[in-house]
């Protein structure tokens, strides 16, 4: 009878979940056979052995699907790279072959279409910024179609790579219904691929990237729409060139305009964008929320303060914003008097006001490019030569600097990764 129980436990594993029923059968069997302590010990050992065997099988199955998932993830990434590079270079080649103006540019420089297409596609996707022309992409600033073909490659190879990869895996899971894709989506951390993020993180990353692009695009159009950098372009060409330029500020570096003629406010904004890591994400969290009361030794968290704390930027972000605002208010003087009104002097003045220090580079009439007999040196700071709007911004900076201790721990919702 004991042998039959063992045989059943091997053939029908579901009985292992009902060990109490098995034990009752053994007790009932003692009505016909005298109790044997050795048999009881043997049964417990065999039962434990079956449980251990089942746990080993479950671990083996989990490891097996993990290894399969890693292999499939490798195939997905490889396919992702091949499709983007082959498809991208093919589309670029077709565009250049069909558009005479783009083809003539390459012919005048002695560059083959295939060479330019493959080199530019790989460089754009890898965010190297290398282009086989001395002028970078400035010579193609009127070829809006080419810029639009390269624009998605800028994003899917850099800032939006985790979001696109997760969306691709989710799409494959919906189509194929394979367990490996579900495992990848649920256990992304166990696979050890740092570019694979959670669904929420991927979504917030995409929103953050879009927000940065929109903010740069608005500022760029406001400041440069009628500037020298956009001369000779139609409204549509200006629109495409502006999007292409601001998107490239995030680690790619392909340029369709001469950066030296851009306004200082735009350049400072580009500096901030270049400083940020590619996967910078606005990630609101409740882990650092404010505590307002204590009940029975436990803390009650205020969700309103939590939201406000998540929306507040870091101190460095505010300083950069103030520098950009001053560059906007003083943009005319920065063009006419660049030796006095330069970004470095403005940055020193803003940080000095923020720290309530009082240092100033001052203003010197000797540094004027065009001598002005009406200009007189004065014993007051550099801000004394600013416009009314610039002085008002500096007042806000000094007030904010006095209150900085109340926001020193903010900005934690921004994940720089």
Tab-separated table of C-alpha atoms in Angstrom, residues 188-360:
chain	number	residue	atom	x	y	z
A	188	UNK	CA	13.271	42.914	-17.103
A	189	UNK	CA	15.599	43.498	-14.135
A	190	UNK	CA	16.647	39.838	-13.922
A	191	UNK	CA	17.858	39.824	-17.527
A	192	UNK	CA	20.657	42.306	-16.805
A	193	UNK	CA	20.028	44.513	-19.856
A	194	UNK	CA	20.266	48.051	-18.525
A	195	UNK	CA	18.432	49.566	-21.508
A	196	UNK	CA	15.282	47.582	-20.715
A	197	UNK	CA	13.100	49.647	-18.377
A	198	UNK	CA	9.701	49.201	-16.780
A	199	UNK	CA	6.570	50.199	-18.667
A	200	UNK	CA	5.999	53.253	-16.460
A	201	UNK	CA	9.619	54.361	-16.697
A	202	UNK	CA	9.592	53.921	-20.478
A	203	UNK	CA	6.384	55.949	-20.789
A	204	UNK	CA	7.677	58.759	-18.588
A	205	UNK	CA	10.976	58.746	-20.481
A	206	UNK	CA	9.125	59.272	-23.762
A	207	UNK	CA	7.094	62.121	-22.251
A	208	UNK	CA	10.259	63.747	-20.861
A	209	UNK	CA	12.032	63.566	-24.229
A	210	UNK	CA	8.984	65.037	-25.964
A	211	UNK	CA	8.776	67.805	-23.352
A	212	UNK	CA	12.429	68.772	-23.839
A	213	UNK	CA	12.005	68.870	-27.617
A	214	UNK	CA	8.869	71.033	-27.423
A	215	UNK	CA	10.483	73.463	-24.958
A	216	UNK	CA	13.588	73.835	-27.125
A	217	UNK	CA	11.543	74.147	-30.297
A	218	UNK	CA	9.391	76.952	-28.908
A	219	UNK	CA	12.389	78.920	-27.630
A	220	UNK	CA	14.355	78.319	-30.829
A	221	UNK	CA	11.509	79.542	-33.049
A	222	UNK	CA	10.893	82.604	-30.889
A	223	UNK	CA	14.544	83.609	-30.878
A	224	UNK	CA	15.783	82.485	-34.305
A	225	UNK	CA	12.846	82.415	-36.726
A	226	UNK	CA	13.912	85.664	-38.449
A	227	UNK	CA	17.587	85.483	-37.573
A	228	UNK	CA	20.590	85.186	-39.845
A	229	UNK	CA	20.751	81.443	-39.222
A	230	UNK	CA	17.415	80.935	-41.008
A	231	UNK	CA	18.062	83.182	-44.028
A	232	UNK	CA	16.930	81.764	-47.356
A	233	UNK	CA	14.558	79.149	-45.918
A	234	UNK	CA	10.815	78.891	-46.408
A	235	UNK	CA	8.437	78.580	-43.454
A	236	UNK	CA	8.226	74.795	-43.874
A	237	UNK	CA	12.010	74.471	-44.181
A	238	UNK	CA	12.464	76.602	-41.055
A	239	UNK	CA	10.007	74.374	-39.180
A	240	UNK	CA	11.802	71.129	-40.112
A	241	UNK	CA	15.272	72.615	-39.579
A	242	UNK	CA	14.289	73.886	-36.129
A	243	UNK	CA	12.995	70.483	-35.008
A	244	UNK	CA	16.080	68.756	-36.390
A	245	UNK	CA	18.441	71.202	-34.673
A	246	UNK	CA	16.853	71.056	-31.201
A	247	UNK	CA	16.560	67.256	-31.328
A	248	UNK	CA	20.279	67.025	-32.062
A	249	UNK	CA	21.155	68.893	-28.869
A	250	UNK	CA	20.681	65.632	-26.936
A	251	UNK	CA	24.012	63.872	-27.647
A	252	UNK	CA	23.906	63.703	-31.451
A	253	UNK	CA	25.400	66.950	-32.694
A	254	UNK	CA	24.366	67.069	-36.341
A	255	UNK	CA	23.726	70.721	-37.155
A	256	UNK	CA	21.849	72.498	-39.932
A	257	UNK	CA	22.664	76.043	-38.747
A	258	UNK	CA	25.824	77.921	-37.813
A	259	UNK	CA	25.906	77.815	-34.011
A	260	UNK	CA	28.137	80.884	-33.845
A	261	UNK	CA	25.290	83.147	-35.016
A	262	UNK	CA	22.685	81.783	-32.580
A	263	UNK	CA	21.580	83.885	-29.623
A	264	UNK	CA	23.308	83.222	-26.271
A	265	UNK	CA	20.005	82.128	-24.694
A	266	UNK	CA	19.734	79.269	-27.174
A	267	UNK	CA	23.361	78.291	-26.612
A	268	UNK	CA	22.874	78.163	-22.831
A	269	UNK	CA	19.782	76.011	-23.317
A	270	UNK	CA	21.793	73.706	-25.575
A	271	UNK	CA	24.494	73.495	-22.883
A	272	UNK	CA	21.891	72.319	-20.360
A	273	UNK	CA	20.541	69.740	-22.804
A	274	UNK	CA	24.018	68.458	-23.589
A	275	UNK	CA	24.719	68.111	-19.871
A	276	UNK	CA	21.714	65.858	-19.236
A	277	UNK	CA	22.219	62.083	-19.637
A	278	UNK	CA	20.224	60.418	-22.446
A	279	UNK	CA	17.746	58.666	-20.130
A	280	UNK	CA	16.906	61.681	-17.976
A	281	UNK	CA	13.328	61.129	-16.810
A	282	UNK	CA	10.793	63.063	-14.795
A	283	UNK	CA	9.748	60.260	-12.434
A	284	UNK	CA	7.361	61.441	-9.663
A	285	UNK	CA	7.534	59.179	-6.643
A	286	UNK	CA	5.887	58.994	-3.245
A	287	UNK	CA	8.954	57.640	-1.495
A	288	UNK	CA	10.203	61.108	-0.591
A	289	UNK	CA	6.882	62.697	0.279
A	290	UNK	CA	6.446	65.111	3.138
A	291	UNK	CA	5.394	63.924	6.557
A	292	UNK	CA	2.792	66.050	8.298
A	293	UNK	CA	1.637	64.246	11.384
A	294	UNK	CA	2.356	61.312	13.634
A	295	UNK	CA	-0.295	58.865	14.789
A	296	UNK	CA	0.699	55.965	17.047
A	297	UNK	CA	4.306	56.363	16.019
A	298	UNK	CA	3.547	56.205	12.282
A	299	UNK	CA	3.871	59.059	9.826
A	300	UNK	CA	1.013	60.352	7.668
A	301	UNK	CA	2.137	61.536	4.263
A	302	UNK	CA	0.648	64.547	2.542
A	303	UNK	CA	-0.018	63.745	-1.148
A	304	UNK	CA	-0.327	67.426	-2.108
A	305	UNK	CA	3.116	68.257	-0.762
A	306	UNK	CA	4.388	65.126	-2.436
A	307	UNK	CA	3.168	66.324	-5.845
A	308	UNK	CA	4.560	69.822	-5.322
A	309	UNK	CA	7.901	68.388	-4.222
A	310	UNK	CA	8.046	66.251	-7.360
A	311	UNK	CA	7.362	69.190	-9.665
A	312	UNK	CA	10.071	71.389	-8.150
A	313	UNK	CA	13.377	71.406	-10.024
A	314	UNK	CA	16.868	71.225	-8.581
A	315	UNK	CA	18.860	74.345	-7.669
A	316	UNK	CA	21.147	74.032	-10.685
A	317	UNK	CA	18.127	73.928	-12.995
A	318	UNK	CA	16.804	77.218	-11.634
A	319	UNK	CA	20.168	78.930	-12.049
A	320	UNK	CA	20.312	77.797	-15.681
A	321	UNK	CA	16.778	79.095	-16.241
A	322	UNK	CA	17.649	82.495	-14.789
A	323	UNK	CA	20.777	82.749	-16.959
A	324	UNK	CA	18.668	81.958	-20.033
A	325	UNK	CA	16.090	84.614	-19.068
A	326	UNK	CA	18.777	87.284	-18.639
A	327	UNK	CA	20.302	86.313	-21.991
A	328	UNK	CA	16.879	86.830	-23.551
A	329	UNK	CA	16.279	90.230	-21.948
A	330	UNK	CA	19.795	91.442	-22.844
A	331	UNK	CA	20.088	89.845	-26.281
A	332	UNK	CA	20.392	93.175	-28.130
A	333	UNK	CA	23.246	94.375	-25.927
A	334	UNK	CA	24.963	91.000	-26.257
A	335	UNK	CA	25.080	91.517	-30.026
A	336	UNK	CA	26.218	95.154	-29.920
A	337	UNK	CA	28.587	94.876	-26.925
A	338	UNK	CA	29.779	91.243	-26.754
A	339	UNK	CA	32.925	91.916	-24.701
A	340	UNK	CA	30.937	93.304	-21.756
A	341	UNK	CA	27.675	91.424	-22.267
A	342	UNK	CA	28.799	87.829	-22.608
A	343	UNK	CA	27.461	84.613	-21.136
A	344	UNK	CA	30.303	84.255	-18.622
A	345	UNK	CA	29.778	87.720	-17.115
A	346	UNK	CA	26.028	87.183	-16.943
A	347	UNK	CA	26.488	83.782	-15.291
A	348	UNK	CA	28.819	85.293	-12.664
A	349	UNK	CA	26.299	88.053	-11.942
A	350	UNK	CA	23.387	85.604	-11.609
A	351	UNK	CA	25.238	83.159	-9.340
A	352	UNK	CA	26.548	86.067	-7.265
A	353	UNK	CA	22.981	87.280	-6.795
A	354	UNK	CA	21.768	83.762	-6.015
A	355	UNK	CA	24.420	83.320	-3.349
A	356	UNK	CA	23.936	86.892	-2.062
A	357	UNK	CA	27.652	87.489	-2.486
A	358	UNK	CA	27.784	90.765	-4.388
A	359	UNK	CA	30.681	90.056	-6.753
A	360	UNK	CA	30.471	91.733	-10.136
